[in-house]
Structures are given as structure tokens and as C-alpha cells.
Short mmCIF file of C-alpha atoms in Angstrom, two decimals:
data_model
loop_
_atom_site.label_atom_id
_atom_site.label_comp_id
_atom_site.label_asym_id
_atom_site.label_seq_id
_atom_site.Cartn_x
_atom_site.Cartn_y
_atom_site.Cartn_z
CA MET B 1 -12.38 -6.74 -29.37
CA LYS B 2 -9.69 -4.35 -30.60
CA PRO B 3 -6.33 -5.67 -31.96
CA GLN B 4 -4.46 -2.97 -29.95
CA ARG B 5 -5.94 -4.31 -26.77
CA VAL B 6 -5.03 -7.91 -27.50
CA VAL B 7 -1.46 -6.82 -28.33
CA LEU B 8 -1.10 -5.06 -25.02
CA THR B 9 -2.90 -7.76 -23.02
CA THR B 10 -0.44 -10.53 -24.44
CA SER B 11 2.46 -8.30 -23.59
CA VAL B 12 1.32 -7.93 -20.00
CA CYS B 13 0.47 -11.56 -19.58
CA THR B 14 3.96 -12.56 -20.86
CA ALA B 15 5.61 -10.29 -18.31
CA LEU B 16 3.35 -11.63 -15.50
CA LEU B 17 4.18 -15.31 -16.47
CA CYS B 18 7.90 -14.54 -16.23
CA GLY B 19 7.33 -12.82 -12.82
CA ILE B 20 5.24 -15.69 -11.49
CA GLU B 21 7.98 -18.26 -12.23
CA TRP B 22 10.60 -15.95 -10.98
CA CYS B 23 8.69 -15.60 -7.64
CA GLY B 24 8.04 -19.31 -7.40
CA TRP B 25 11.80 -20.24 -7.57
CA HIS B 26 13.50 -17.42 -5.90
CA PHE B 27 11.11 -16.57 -3.11
CA SER B 28 9.99 -20.07 -2.47
CA VAL B 29 6.22 -19.62 -2.77
CA PRO B 30 4.85 -22.95 -1.72
CA VAL B 31 1.99 -23.15 -4.22
CA LEU B 32 4.17 -22.08 -7.20
CA THR B 33 7.12 -24.13 -6.19
CA ALA B 34 4.82 -27.28 -6.02
CA LEU B 35 3.31 -26.52 -9.45
CA LEU B 36 6.64 -26.02 -11.15
CA LEU B 37 8.63 -28.59 -9.36
CA ARG B 38 9.12 -31.00 -12.19
CA ALA B 39 9.38 -28.44 -14.88
CA PRO B 40 12.50 -26.68 -16.10
CA ARG B 41 12.99 -23.13 -14.73
CA ILE B 42 13.19 -19.89 -16.62
CA VAL B 43 16.63 -18.60 -16.08
CA PRO B 44 17.08 -14.86 -15.67
CA ALA B 45 18.45 -14.39 -19.25
CA THR B 46 15.34 -16.16 -20.69
CA ALA B 47 13.09 -13.97 -18.54
CA VAL B 48 14.91 -10.81 -19.97
CA LEU B 49 14.67 -12.02 -23.50
CA LEU B 50 10.91 -12.75 -23.11
CA VAL B 51 10.16 -9.48 -21.30
CA GLY B 52 12.15 -7.67 -24.07
CA ASP B 53 9.82 -9.39 -26.67
CA ALA B 54 6.83 -8.24 -24.69
CA ALA B 55 8.06 -4.77 -24.54
CA ALA B 56 8.78 -4.64 -28.24
CA LEU B 57 5.35 -6.02 -29.00
CA ALA B 58 3.69 -3.41 -26.78
CA LEU B 59 5.64 -0.58 -28.51
CA THR B 60 3.97 -1.70 -31.79
CA ASN B 61 0.89 0.31 -30.61
CA ARG B 62 2.68 3.52 -30.88
CA LYS B 63 2.50 5.66 -34.01
CA THR B 64 6.34 5.75 -34.07
CA ARG B 65 7.38 2.33 -35.48
CA TRP B 66 11.20 2.55 -34.97
CA PRO B 67 11.48 1.98 -31.27
CA GLY B 68 9.56 -1.29 -31.34
CA ILE B 69 11.69 -2.46 -34.45
CA ALA B 70 14.89 -1.36 -32.72
CA LEU B 71 14.04 -3.21 -29.43
CA ALA B 72 12.88 -6.29 -31.36
CA GLY B 73 16.10 -6.22 -33.43
CA ILE B 74 18.30 -6.10 -30.15
CA VAL B 75 16.32 -9.16 -28.60
CA ALA B 76 16.66 -11.07 -31.79
CA LEU B 77 20.53 -10.41 -31.81
CA ALA B 78 20.74 -11.44 -28.14
CA ASN B 79 18.88 -14.71 -29.05
CA LEU B 80 21.25 -15.35 -31.85
CA ALA B 81 24.06 -14.78 -29.61
CA VAL B 82 22.79 -17.42 -27.24
CA LEU B 83 22.42 -19.81 -30.29
CA VAL B 84 26.08 -19.15 -31.16
CA ALA B 85 27.10 -20.14 -27.79
CA HIS B 86 25.42 -23.46 -28.06
CA VAL B 87 26.58 -24.19 -31.73
CA PHE B 88 30.05 -22.96 -31.35
CA GLU B 89 30.75 -23.90 -27.79
CA PRO B 90 34.44 -24.86 -28.21
CA SER B 91 35.17 -21.57 -29.98
CA ARG B 92 36.16 -18.26 -28.56
CA PRO B 93 32.74 -16.57 -29.40
CA GLY B 94 30.79 -19.43 -27.78
CA GLN B 95 33.01 -19.39 -24.71
CA PHE B 96 32.63 -15.60 -24.34
CA VAL B 97 28.78 -15.85 -24.49
CA ARG B 98 28.56 -18.82 -22.14
CA GLY B 99 31.05 -17.13 -19.80
CA THR B 100 28.90 -13.98 -19.70
CA LEU B 101 25.85 -15.87 -18.85
CA LEU B 102 27.33 -18.50 -16.73
CA THR B 103 26.45 -16.85 -13.42
CA THR B 104 22.84 -16.47 -14.28
CA GLY B 105 22.21 -19.54 -16.54
CA VAL B 106 22.23 -20.07 -20.33
CA PRO B 107 18.81 -20.17 -22.04
CA SER B 108 18.08 -23.44 -23.88
CA PRO B 109 18.40 -23.65 -27.72
CA ASP B 110 14.72 -24.24 -27.91
CA THR B 111 13.86 -21.14 -25.97
CA ALA B 112 16.50 -19.03 -28.01
CA VAL B 113 14.88 -20.13 -31.26
CA ALA B 114 11.28 -19.51 -30.23
CA ALA B 115 12.16 -16.10 -28.70
CA CYS B 116 14.18 -15.18 -31.79
CA CYS B 117 11.21 -16.12 -34.01
CA VAL B 118 8.86 -13.93 -31.96
CA ALA B 119 11.40 -10.99 -31.97
CA LEU B 120 11.81 -11.08 -35.72
CA ALA B 121 7.96 -11.41 -36.17
CA THR B 122 7.46 -8.35 -34.01
CA ALA B 123 10.10 -6.44 -36.05
CA PHE B 124 8.53 -7.48 -39.37
CA VAL B 125 4.92 -6.74 -38.50
CA SER B 126 5.97 -3.33 -37.07
CA ILE B 127 6.93 -2.24 -40.64
CA ARG B 128 3.26 -2.63 -41.52
CA ARG B 129 3.77 -3.55 -45.12
CA ARG B 130 2.15 -6.55 -46.68
CA PRO B 131 5.24 -8.54 -47.71
CA TRP B 132 6.97 -7.81 -44.28
CA ALA B 133 3.90 -8.56 -42.39
CA ARG B 134 3.30 -11.94 -44.27
CA ALA B 135 6.81 -12.91 -43.22
CA GLY B 136 6.18 -11.77 -39.60
CA HIS B 137 2.97 -13.86 -39.49
CA THR B 138 4.69 -16.93 -40.69
CA LEU B 139 7.37 -16.51 -38.01
CA ALA B 140 4.74 -15.83 -35.34
CA GLY B 141 2.79 -19.06 -36.44
CA LEU B 142 6.07 -21.02 -36.07
CA ALA B 143 6.65 -19.70 -32.67
CA ILE B 144 2.97 -20.60 -31.64
CA ALA B 145 3.44 -24.25 -33.01
CA MET B 146 6.80 -24.60 -31.02
CA GLY B 147 5.25 -23.23 -27.78
CA THR B 148 2.21 -25.54 -28.06
CA PHE B 149 4.34 -28.64 -28.83
CA VAL B 150 6.55 -27.98 -25.90
CA ASP B 151 3.61 -27.63 -23.44
CA VAL B 152 2.05 -30.79 -24.71
CA ALA B 153 5.39 -32.54 -24.38
CA HIS B 154 5.67 -31.44 -20.70
CA MET B 155 2.38 -32.88 -20.00
CA PHE B 156 3.44 -36.30 -21.12
CA GLY B 157 6.96 -35.92 -19.78
CA ALA B 158 8.45 -36.49 -23.12
CA ARG B 159 11.87 -34.79 -22.55
CA ALA B 160 13.16 -35.51 -25.96
CA LEU B 161 10.38 -33.28 -27.38
CA TYR B 162 11.24 -30.11 -25.39
CA SER B 163 15.10 -30.40 -25.17
CA VAL B 164 17.20 -30.85 -28.30
CA SER B 165 20.58 -31.00 -26.33
CA HIS B 166 21.90 -31.81 -22.91
CA GLU B 167 20.43 -28.59 -21.65
CA VAL B 168 17.41 -28.62 -19.24
CA GLY B 169 15.09 -27.53 -22.07
CA MET B 170 12.40 -25.06 -22.67
CA SER B 171 10.18 -24.24 -19.62
CA PRO B 172 6.35 -24.74 -19.96
CA LEU B 173 5.75 -21.15 -18.85
CA ALA B 174 8.25 -19.91 -21.34
CA ALA B 175 6.34 -21.97 -24.01
CA ALA B 176 3.13 -20.44 -22.91
CA ALA B 177 4.74 -16.96 -23.08
CA VAL B 178 5.98 -17.65 -26.62
CA VAL B 179 2.33 -18.70 -27.67
CA LEU B 180 0.91 -15.51 -26.25
CA LEU B 181 3.59 -13.36 -28.02
CA GLY B 182 3.06 -15.19 -31.36
CA PHE B 183 -0.74 -14.48 -31.17
CA GLY B 184 0.02 -10.84 -30.17
CA ALA B 185 2.34 -10.45 -33.22
CA LEU B 186 -0.48 -11.82 -35.54
CA SER B 187 -2.77 -9.10 -34.07
CA VAL B 188 -0.56 -6.26 -34.93
CA THR B 189 -1.59 -6.23 -38.54
CA PRO B 190 -4.56 -8.50 -38.58
CA ARG B 191 -5.98 -7.52 -41.95
CA PHE B 192 -2.79 -9.40 -43.45
CA SER B 193 -3.07 -12.54 -41.22
CA VAL B 194 -5.26 -15.53 -40.53
CA ALA B 195 -6.30 -13.65 -37.32
CA SER B 196 -8.29 -11.09 -39.33
CA ILE B 197 -11.53 -13.21 -38.97
CA LEU B 198 -11.31 -12.66 -35.16
CA TYR B 199 -11.65 -8.83 -35.41
CA ARG B 200 -14.44 -8.64 -37.95
CA PRO B 201 -17.61 -7.11 -36.71
CA GLY B 202 -19.92 -9.56 -38.52
CA GLU B 203 -21.28 -12.91 -37.62
CA GLY B 204 -18.17 -14.75 -38.84
CA GLY B 205 -16.00 -12.84 -36.45
CA ARG B 206 -18.43 -13.44 -33.54
CA LEU B 207 -18.43 -17.23 -34.17
CA ALA B 208 -14.56 -17.43 -34.55
CA ARG B 209 -14.18 -15.64 -31.19
CA ARG B 210 -16.64 -17.93 -29.49
CA PHE B 211 -14.97 -21.20 -30.84
CA LEU B 212 -11.27 -20.12 -30.41
CA PRO B 213 -11.21 -21.19 -26.84
CA PHE B 214 -12.65 -24.55 -27.73
CA VAL B 215 -10.03 -25.08 -30.51
CA PHE B 216 -7.14 -24.49 -28.25
CA GLY B 217 -8.54 -25.28 -24.86
CA THR B 218 -10.33 -28.60 -25.43
CA PRO B 219 -7.38 -30.57 -26.75
CA LEU B 220 -5.02 -29.30 -24.16
CA LEU B 221 -7.37 -30.05 -21.30
CA LEU B 222 -7.93 -33.58 -22.57
CA ALA B 223 -4.12 -34.07 -22.91
CA ALA B 224 -3.60 -32.70 -19.39
CA LEU B 225 -6.20 -35.23 -18.01
CA MET B 226 -4.62 -38.14 -19.94
CA ALA B 227 -1.04 -37.16 -18.85
CA VAL B 228 -2.17 -36.91 -15.22
CA GLY B 229 -4.01 -40.33 -15.33
CA LEU B 230 -0.94 -42.02 -16.91
CA ARG B 231 1.47 -40.38 -14.49
CA ARG B 232 -0.51 -41.46 -11.46
CA GLY B 233 -1.24 -45.03 -12.74
CA LEU B 234 -4.95 -44.67 -12.98
CA TYR B 235 -4.96 -46.60 -16.30
CA THR B 236 -2.64 -48.14 -18.86
CA ASP B 237 -1.46 -46.47 -22.14
CA GLN B 238 -4.21 -48.36 -24.09
CA ALA B 239 -6.87 -47.35 -21.62
CA GLY B 240 -5.61 -43.82 -21.74
CA ILE B 241 -5.84 -43.70 -25.40
CA ALA B 242 -9.30 -45.05 -25.34
CA VAL B 243 -10.33 -42.49 -22.74
CA LEU B 244 -8.82 -39.72 -25.00
CA VAL B 245 -10.77 -40.96 -28.00
CA VAL B 246 -14.04 -41.02 -26.08
CA CYS B 247 -13.43 -37.58 -24.71
CA LEU B 248 -12.45 -36.15 -28.10
CA ILE B 249 -15.66 -37.56 -29.54
CA ALA B 250 -17.66 -35.92 -26.83
CA ALA B 251 -15.75 -32.68 -27.18
CA LEU B 252 -16.23 -32.61 -30.94
CA GLY B 253 -19.88 -33.37 -30.65
CA LEU B 254 -20.37 -30.52 -28.17
CA VAL B 255 -18.47 -28.17 -30.41
CA THR B 256 -20.48 -29.26 -33.43
CA TRP B 257 -23.79 -28.85 -31.46
CA ARG B 258 -22.65 -25.41 -30.26
CA TYR B 259 -21.79 -24.44 -33.75
CA ALA B 260 -24.91 -25.53 -35.33
CA LYS B 261 -26.99 -23.71 -32.53
CA ASN B 262 -25.09 -20.51 -33.20
CA VAL B 263 -25.53 -20.88 -37.01
CA ASN B 264 -29.27 -21.41 -36.63
CA ALA B 265 -29.58 -18.37 -34.32
CA SER B 266 -27.44 -16.36 -36.78
CA GLU B 267 -29.72 -17.50 -39.75
CA ILE B 268 -32.93 -16.54 -37.70
CA ARG B 269 -31.47 -13.08 -36.93
CA LEU B 270 -30.39 -12.60 -40.56
CA GLU B 271 -33.85 -13.65 -41.82
CA ARG B 272 -35.51 -11.36 -39.37
CA LEU B 273 -33.35 -8.43 -40.39
CA VAL B 274 -33.95 -9.13 -44.10
CA GLN B 275 -37.72 -9.18 -43.51
CA GLN B 276 -37.63 -5.86 -41.59
CA ARG B 277 -35.46 -4.24 -44.29
CA THR B 278 -37.59 -5.62 -47.01
CA LYS B 279 -40.66 -4.37 -45.36
CA ARG B 280 -39.14 -0.86 -44.89
CA LEU B 281 -37.94 -0.79 -48.56
CA GLN B 282 -41.45 -1.92 -49.76
CA GLU B 283 -43.02 0.76 -47.60
CA THR B 284 -40.63 3.36 -49.04
CA LEU B 285 -41.30 2.20 -52.58
CA ASP B 286 -45.06 2.31 -52.03
CA ASP B 287 -44.73 5.88 -50.57
CA VAL B 288 -42.70 6.96 -53.76
CA GLU B 289 -45.29 5.36 -56.10
CA ASP B 290 -48.09 6.92 -54.23
CA PHE B 291 -46.34 10.29 -54.38
CA SER B 292 -45.68 10.06 -58.07
CA GLN B 293 -49.16 8.93 -58.87
CA ALA B 294 -50.75 11.73 -56.89
CA LEU B 295 -48.41 14.17 -58.42
CA ALA B 296 -49.10 13.00 -62.00
CA HIS B 297 -52.86 12.91 -61.32
CA ASP B 298 -52.95 16.46 -59.78
CA VAL B 299 -50.77 17.88 -62.39
CA ARG B 300 -53.17 16.79 -65.25
CA GLY B 301 -56.08 18.94 -64.04
CA PRO B 302 -54.12 22.25 -64.37
CA LEU B 303 -52.68 21.05 -67.57
CA ILE B 304 -56.01 20.36 -69.19
CA ASN B 305 -57.17 23.79 -68.06
CA LEU B 306 -54.02 25.30 -69.49
CA VAL B 307 -54.49 23.63 -72.91
CA GLN B 308 -58.07 24.83 -72.99
CA PHE B 309 -57.03 28.31 -72.21
CA LEU B 310 -54.44 28.40 -74.83
CA LYS B 311 -56.80 27.04 -77.34
CA ILE B 312 -59.32 29.73 -76.41
CA LEU B 313 -56.66 32.38 -76.65
CA GLY B 314 -55.61 31.28 -80.06
CA GLU B 315 -59.14 30.90 -81.45
CA ASP B 316 -60.89 34.01 -79.84
CA HIS B 317 -57.97 36.48 -79.53
CA GLY B 318 -55.65 35.36 -82.24
CA ASP B 319 -56.38 38.28 -84.50
CA GLY B 320 -55.09 40.70 -81.77
CA LEU B 321 -51.85 38.94 -81.35
CA SER B 322 -48.74 39.40 -83.41
CA GLU B 323 -46.91 36.67 -85.36
CA ASP B 324 -44.48 36.36 -82.35
CA GLY B 325 -47.36 36.12 -79.94
CA ILE B 326 -49.14 33.49 -81.93
CA ASP B 327 -45.75 31.49 -82.17
CA LEU B 328 -45.47 31.66 -78.40
CA VAL B 329 -48.95 30.42 -77.90
CA THR B 330 -48.42 27.59 -80.29
CA ARG B 331 -45.25 26.63 -78.48
CA ALA B 332 -46.82 26.87 -75.13
CA ASP B 333 -49.70 24.68 -76.28
CA GLY B 334 -47.19 22.17 -77.68
CA ALA B 335 -45.33 22.07 -74.25
CA ALA B 336 -48.41 21.67 -72.29
CA ARG B 337 -49.61 18.76 -74.55
CA ARG B 338 -46.12 17.22 -74.08
CA ILE B 339 -46.28 17.44 -70.36
CA ASP B 340 -49.73 15.89 -70.49
CA VAL B 341 -48.29 13.01 -72.50
CA LEU B 342 -45.57 12.41 -69.88
CA THR B 343 -48.06 12.50 -66.98
CA GLN B 344 -50.26 10.06 -68.64
CA ALA B 345 -47.17 7.83 -69.06
CA MET B 346 -46.38 8.15 -65.45
CA LEU B 347 -49.81 7.04 -64.52
CA ARG B 348 -49.52 4.09 -66.80
CA TYR B 349 -46.25 3.06 -65.28
CA GLY B 350 -47.62 3.48 -61.78
CA GLU B 351 -50.75 1.47 -62.57
CA LEU B 352 -48.69 -1.37 -63.92
CA SER B 353 -46.43 -1.44 -60.88
CA ARG B 354 -49.37 -1.45 -58.46
CA ARG B 355 -51.59 -3.78 -60.43
CA PRO B 356 -51.61 -7.32 -58.98
CA PHE B 357 -50.40 -9.94 -61.49
CA HIS B 358 -52.29 -13.21 -61.77
CA PRO B 359 -49.99 -15.67 -63.75
CA ARG B 360 -51.32 -18.90 -65.08
CA ARG B 361 -50.56 -21.34 -67.89
CA ILE B 362 -51.61 -19.71 -71.24
CA ASP B 363 -50.85 -20.26 -74.85
CA VAL B 364 -48.42 -17.66 -76.38
CA GLY B 365 -49.97 -17.94 -79.77
CA THR B 366 -53.40 -16.87 -78.62
CA VAL B 367 -51.89 -13.81 -76.87
CA ILE B 368 -49.92 -12.84 -79.92
CA GLU B 369 -53.06 -12.98 -82.08
CA MET B 370 -54.85 -10.59 -79.85
CA ALA B 371 -51.84 -8.26 -79.71
CA VAL B 372 -51.30 -8.32 -83.49
CA LYS B 373 -55.11 -7.47 -83.90
CA HIS B 374 -54.83 -4.41 -81.77
CA ALA B 375 -51.54 -3.48 -83.21
CA ARG B 376 -52.78 -3.34 -86.82
CA GLU B 377 -54.97 -0.50 -86.06
CA ARG B 378 -52.01 1.56 -85.13
CA CYS B 379 -49.62 0.30 -88.04
CA SER B 380 -49.89 1.43 -91.65
CA PRO B 381 -52.31 -0.55 -93.91
CA ASP B 382 -49.40 -2.00 -96.00
CA ALA B 383 -47.63 -3.37 -92.90
CA ARG B 384 -46.93 -7.01 -93.04
CA ILE B 385 -46.84 -9.01 -89.79
CA ASP B 386 -45.67 -12.57 -90.25
CA VAL B 387 -46.53 -14.90 -87.33
CA GLN B 388 -44.57 -18.04 -87.39
CA GLY B 389 -46.20 -20.61 -85.11
CA PRO B 390 -46.81 -22.80 -83.44
CA PHE B 391 -46.09 -21.45 -80.01
CA ALA B 392 -45.81 -23.10 -76.61
CA GLU B 393 -47.55 -22.65 -73.35
CA VAL B 394 -46.02 -20.42 -70.68
CA TRP B 395 -46.65 -19.18 -67.19
CA ALA B 396 -47.56 -15.52 -67.37
CA ASP B 397 -50.21 -12.93 -66.81
CA VAL B 398 -52.43 -12.63 -69.98
CA LEU B 399 -53.12 -8.83 -69.83
CA ALA B 400 -49.45 -8.05 -69.11
CA LEU B 401 -48.06 -10.25 -71.82
CA GLU B 402 -50.51 -8.88 -74.35
CA ALA B 403 -49.41 -5.36 -73.41
CA VAL B 404 -45.79 -6.25 -73.84
CA PHE B 405 -46.41 -7.69 -77.38
CA GLN B 406 -48.42 -4.49 -78.23
CA GLU B 407 -45.40 -2.26 -77.31
CA LEU B 408 -42.85 -4.42 -79.21
CA ILE B 409 -45.10 -4.82 -82.45
CA GLY B 410 -45.97 -1.05 -82.16
CA ASN B 411 -42.26 -0.08 -81.93
CA ALA B 412 -41.48 -2.22 -84.93
CA CYS B 413 -44.22 -0.42 -86.88
CA ARG B 414 -42.94 3.00 -85.94
CA PHE B 415 -39.34 2.71 -86.73
CA THR B 416 -39.02 1.67 -90.39
CA ARG B 417 -36.75 2.87 -93.12
CA PRO B 418 -37.81 5.95 -95.09
CA GLY B 419 -40.33 4.86 -97.93
CA ALA B 420 -40.47 1.24 -96.78
CA ALA B 421 -43.44 -0.58 -95.34
CA PRO B 422 -43.11 -2.24 -92.01
CA ARG B 423 -42.00 -5.90 -92.27
CA ILE B 424 -42.32 -7.73 -88.92
CA THR B 425 -41.75 -11.44 -88.07
CA ILE B 426 -42.70 -12.90 -84.85
CA PHE B 427 -41.30 -16.44 -83.86
CA GLY B 428 -40.61 -18.48 -80.90
CA ALA B 429 -37.89 -20.89 -79.53
CA THR B 430 -37.52 -22.98 -76.30
CA THR B 431 -34.70 -22.48 -73.86
CA PRO B 432 -33.83 -24.79 -70.85
CA ILE B 433 -35.66 -22.41 -68.44
CA HIS B 434 -37.69 -19.83 -70.48
CA TYR B 435 -39.58 -19.70 -73.77
CA ARG B 436 -38.29 -17.06 -75.87
CA VAL B 437 -40.49 -15.03 -78.31
CA SER B 438 -38.73 -12.72 -80.80
CA VAL B 439 -40.11 -9.70 -82.73
CA LYS B 440 -37.90 -8.91 -85.75
CA ASP B 441 -38.22 -5.79 -87.92
CA GLU B 442 -36.37 -4.46 -90.93
CA GLY B 443 -35.99 -0.98 -89.72
CA PRO B 444 -32.74 1.17 -89.26
CA GLY B 445 -31.50 -0.91 -86.24
CA ILE B 446 -30.32 0.31 -82.96
CA ASP B 447 -26.70 1.20 -82.12
CA PRO B 448 -25.23 -1.35 -79.61
CA ARG B 449 -24.31 1.69 -77.31
CA PHE B 450 -28.00 2.58 -76.85
CA GLN B 451 -29.55 -0.85 -76.60
CA GLN B 452 -29.70 -0.83 -72.80
CA ARG B 453 -30.67 2.69 -72.61
CA ILE B 454 -33.93 2.47 -74.55
CA PHE B 455 -35.49 0.28 -71.78
CA ARG B 456 -35.27 3.28 -69.19
CA PRO B 457 -38.29 5.43 -68.61
CA PHE B 458 -38.67 8.40 -70.87
CA GLU B 459 -35.60 7.55 -73.08
CA GLN B 460 -36.07 7.98 -76.78
CA LEU B 461 -33.58 7.68 -79.52
CA SER B 462 -35.76 9.98 -81.80
CA ARG B 463 -37.88 12.51 -80.16
CA ALA B 464 -41.61 12.39 -80.95
CA PRO B 465 -44.00 14.77 -79.06
CA GLU B 466 -46.91 12.18 -79.15
CA TYR B 467 -44.82 9.53 -77.40
CA ALA B 468 -43.37 9.55 -73.87
CA GLY B 469 -40.69 6.90 -74.31
CA ILE B 470 -42.24 4.69 -71.71
CA GLY B 471 -43.33 1.70 -73.74
CA LEU B 472 -40.12 -0.37 -73.49
CA ALA B 473 -39.78 0.58 -69.84
CA LEU B 474 -43.32 -0.73 -69.31
CA ALA B 475 -42.42 -4.02 -71.08
CA ARG B 476 -39.38 -4.49 -69.01
CA ARG B 477 -41.38 -3.81 -65.78
CA ALA B 478 -43.97 -6.23 -66.80
CA MET B 479 -41.57 -8.96 -67.67
CA SER B 480 -39.70 -8.46 -64.33
CA LYS B 481 -42.86 -9.00 -62.39
CA MET B 482 -43.51 -12.19 -64.38
CA ASN B 483 -40.02 -13.25 -63.63
CA GLY B 484 -39.02 -12.93 -67.20
CA ARG B 485 -36.70 -10.78 -69.26
CA VAL B 486 -36.73 -8.48 -72.24
CA GLY B 487 -33.85 -7.41 -74.55
CA VAL B 488 -32.81 -6.49 -78.02
CA GLY B 489 -30.20 -7.49 -80.57
CA SER B 490 -29.06 -5.32 -83.36
CA ASP B 491 -25.91 -4.43 -85.23
CA GLY B 492 -27.21 -0.85 -85.81
CA ARG B 493 -27.65 -1.26 -89.49
CA SER B 494 -30.09 -4.06 -90.67
CA GLY B 495 -33.04 -4.17 -88.41
CA SER B 496 -33.47 -5.31 -84.77
CA VAL B 497 -34.72 -8.32 -82.92
CA PHE B 498 -36.57 -7.55 -79.69
CA TRP B 499 -36.98 -10.72 -77.54
CA ILE B 500 -38.84 -11.68 -74.27
CA ASP B 501 -38.00 -14.65 -72.08
CA VAL B 502 -41.24 -15.93 -70.34
CA PRO B 503 -41.09 -18.62 -67.61
CA ALA B 504 -42.16 -22.04 -69.09
CA ALA B 505 -43.18 -23.36 -65.72
CA PRO B 506 -44.46 -21.87 -62.40
CA PRO B 507 -41.68 -21.02 -59.90
CA ASP B 508 -40.87 -23.67 -57.27
#
């Protein structure tokens, strides 16, 4: 449903309503005359004003704004002139206006006010600027409320509610036309109005379009049935109210059931769509991982051959090479070994991503002891690793958690101050959801600008050919698969504290 079509449809329907009533009264169409017998008629001036509003509303679909604004302004001035005639009837301006319209009939004040609101609303929304559009939407909402109120008053024959003076009052068809025009004005710039939900392509817009007829149609239908019953003496006022309450309960129950059914259907469709897209995403990720693993594995073979050839070239034919040749061979060997380190890191990362995790309840202290035992083999002999227990039990995969601790402790051993032995402290703390284990070192620290960067694959703050810069990325990946987190805190001057949050209990 496009807003432009709604605007054009409401304009055409308004013209048709005015034409129907005109035909009913002036050509004595029996069916129309019977339907409109007890209702006030639309005088020619009212028909002209409403048709003018409809034409101005239809012109808002044009790219040129000024014709619609000009026509809406003319209609608004004409309605104000009618109000002047009613308010200042004894004065000369009032007598002039009434004398001009006397032969065809003077529109009622109710109709003039409603038509003026519609005209001003159309003029304001035609400007297509947010403040003006908001003012136009307010006037359109006021016109819709007036038209609905008048139609309900006609159903119950409450003359005092649709006529504010001795005039005949506002016609029910004129009130219906005002409601249509007000809704059309809201649709000119829907993104600024409450009608925007009706034009959204998602499930919310679909539900709003389905339930809009219930919101307006059900109360009006029940009111019409009650009014007919009271008018024909089918029941008393008290019985009519009882019937209305029962019908409202049934209608609200039907609407609620329909809404719940649509929401459930939407949830099923959404869940199915999420499953399909998740499956596609997982298939894409698997393809990428398979490709990266195959690439890394296939590249290693030629790399190993290249390293061996360079070694043979340097050992057996090094005497025949110049100094520049030997330098080039040495650089090529270093580059090949560096590529081999990177490919091995890619294989490790892929293996971690593909390996199934088997979380269970484990003791953190036991895992830390195993990690420290392996880490001491890579640290300097004078390194001091202080483990401050006791530690709690967590829900994690043993092998993955041990690998994470080995990476964190190995990092703390590598990055130390010049001439200082590594000093590492490991301690734990309980949080509401996770159990946090921290690894503190006394190294140079990490600048806060780079604290997130170091957890990306192949990112290194200080380049070392023998390392690929994959360790912290592996730690983050492993913690993510165990529903945990990893991070670092440092001021960039006095050491760093790497921490991991491990789930303290299995997920629900």
C-alpha cells in the first residue's frame, strides 16, 4: 500500500460521497432518499468546500507543491468566511456572506470548522517540512475526531452533539468525508505521523493494516446496531447498554484472538527465517574455514621445499655467491620461515574453530597448575610465577582453558622490562555470573589505544619472526566458544593484567 494511492483514493471517495448525497436530494433517487431521510443535507456550498479540500489533497501527489498549497489556502479562507458569517451575523461582513450563500444554503459552523481544519492540514503537510507536517497532522487528527464524533451522534439521534447552533448541523456524509480527508492528509508525509506504521514493509505494518478496520469498524458497527434497536423499540436503554457491553467483549475477544494468531504466525515465520539464514551463514563459515585450512596446508609443502632448497643453496653453493647473493638467500630463507610460521598459526586457529568443545565442571586451580608446568619450559629459569589460590570450579573445556592460560602466561614471560626477570601473579575472583582469573605481570604495559587490537589475528605490538601474533586471538576464540570473555587492563607504564571470565555454571 503506497501513501500516494491512499491520498488519491480518499480524494476520489470524498468527491463520490458529495455526489451521492447531491444525487439523492436533487434527483430523488428512492434508495438514497430513504437512507438520508432523517439526516441533514449537504448544501451546495458545503459540497464545493469538501470537493475543494479533496482536490487540494490530490494535488499533494504532484512534484510542484504550490498548486495544492494555494488551493488549500483558498478553501480555508472560504471556510473562515462562513464562520465569520455565523459569528458576526448582525454585522455588515456577516450579512454580506450570508446574502451571497442564501440562495444555495449556508454551511453549518461544525462543517466549516472541520473543512477548515482539513484545508489547513493539507496546506501544512504539502510544505513537507517536519514542524509544518506535525502541525498539519494535529489538525488532521482533530478533523478525524470531529467527523467520527458527528457520525456517532447521528446514529443515536443526539442533535446537540452535531449541531452547535440553530443551524441544521453537520451531515453524516460530510462527517465521513472529513474523516477520509483527514486520513488522507496524514498519508501525505507518513514518516512524520502516527500513520507511518501502516506503510512499513515489515510485520508491524502488516499487522497494523490488518487491524485498522477492526479498530474503526467494530465500535461503529456496534453503535449502529444499538442505535437501530433503541430507535425501533427493540429494547430499553439499560438492555441496549447490556447488549453493547456483551458485543464489545465478544469483539475485543475476537480481535485479541486474531492478534495472537497473527503474532504466533509471525514468530514462526521469523524463527524459520532465522534458522535458514543461520544455516546459510554456518555453511559459508564452514566453506571459508575449509578453504583457509586447505590453503594453509597446501602452502606448507612448497614452503618446506623452498626452505630446504635455500639451505642447500647456502651450504653447497655459498662459496660461489657474492656477499649480496648470500644476503638475498638469507633474507629469502627468513621470509620463507616467516610464512611457515604464519601458515602453522592459521592451521592452529582453524583447528581450534573446528574442534568440538566438551565443557564440564572443572577446578580452575588444577588447570592452572598444568598450564604453569608447561609454561615454565618456555620461560626463563629465573621467572617467578606466583599462584594465589584457592580457586573455584567453573564450567569449561579442560584443553581449551589450559591452552588459554598457557598463552597468557607465555605472553607475560615474553614481555618483560630490559634486564628484569618475569614476575607473574595469578589470582581469581568471583563475579555474579562468571569466575574471573587474572594474570598480572610487571612488564612495560600496553598502551590503552592498542588493548583491543592485540586480540586480533596476526597483530603484534613488537614484531618477532618466530611468533605469528595468533596467541591472544586463539585465547579470545576459545573463550568465546566457552561463553566467556578475555580482556586486558593496563595504563601503558606499569605492567598489565590479562583476565578471563569463565562461566561459573552451565547455560540454561
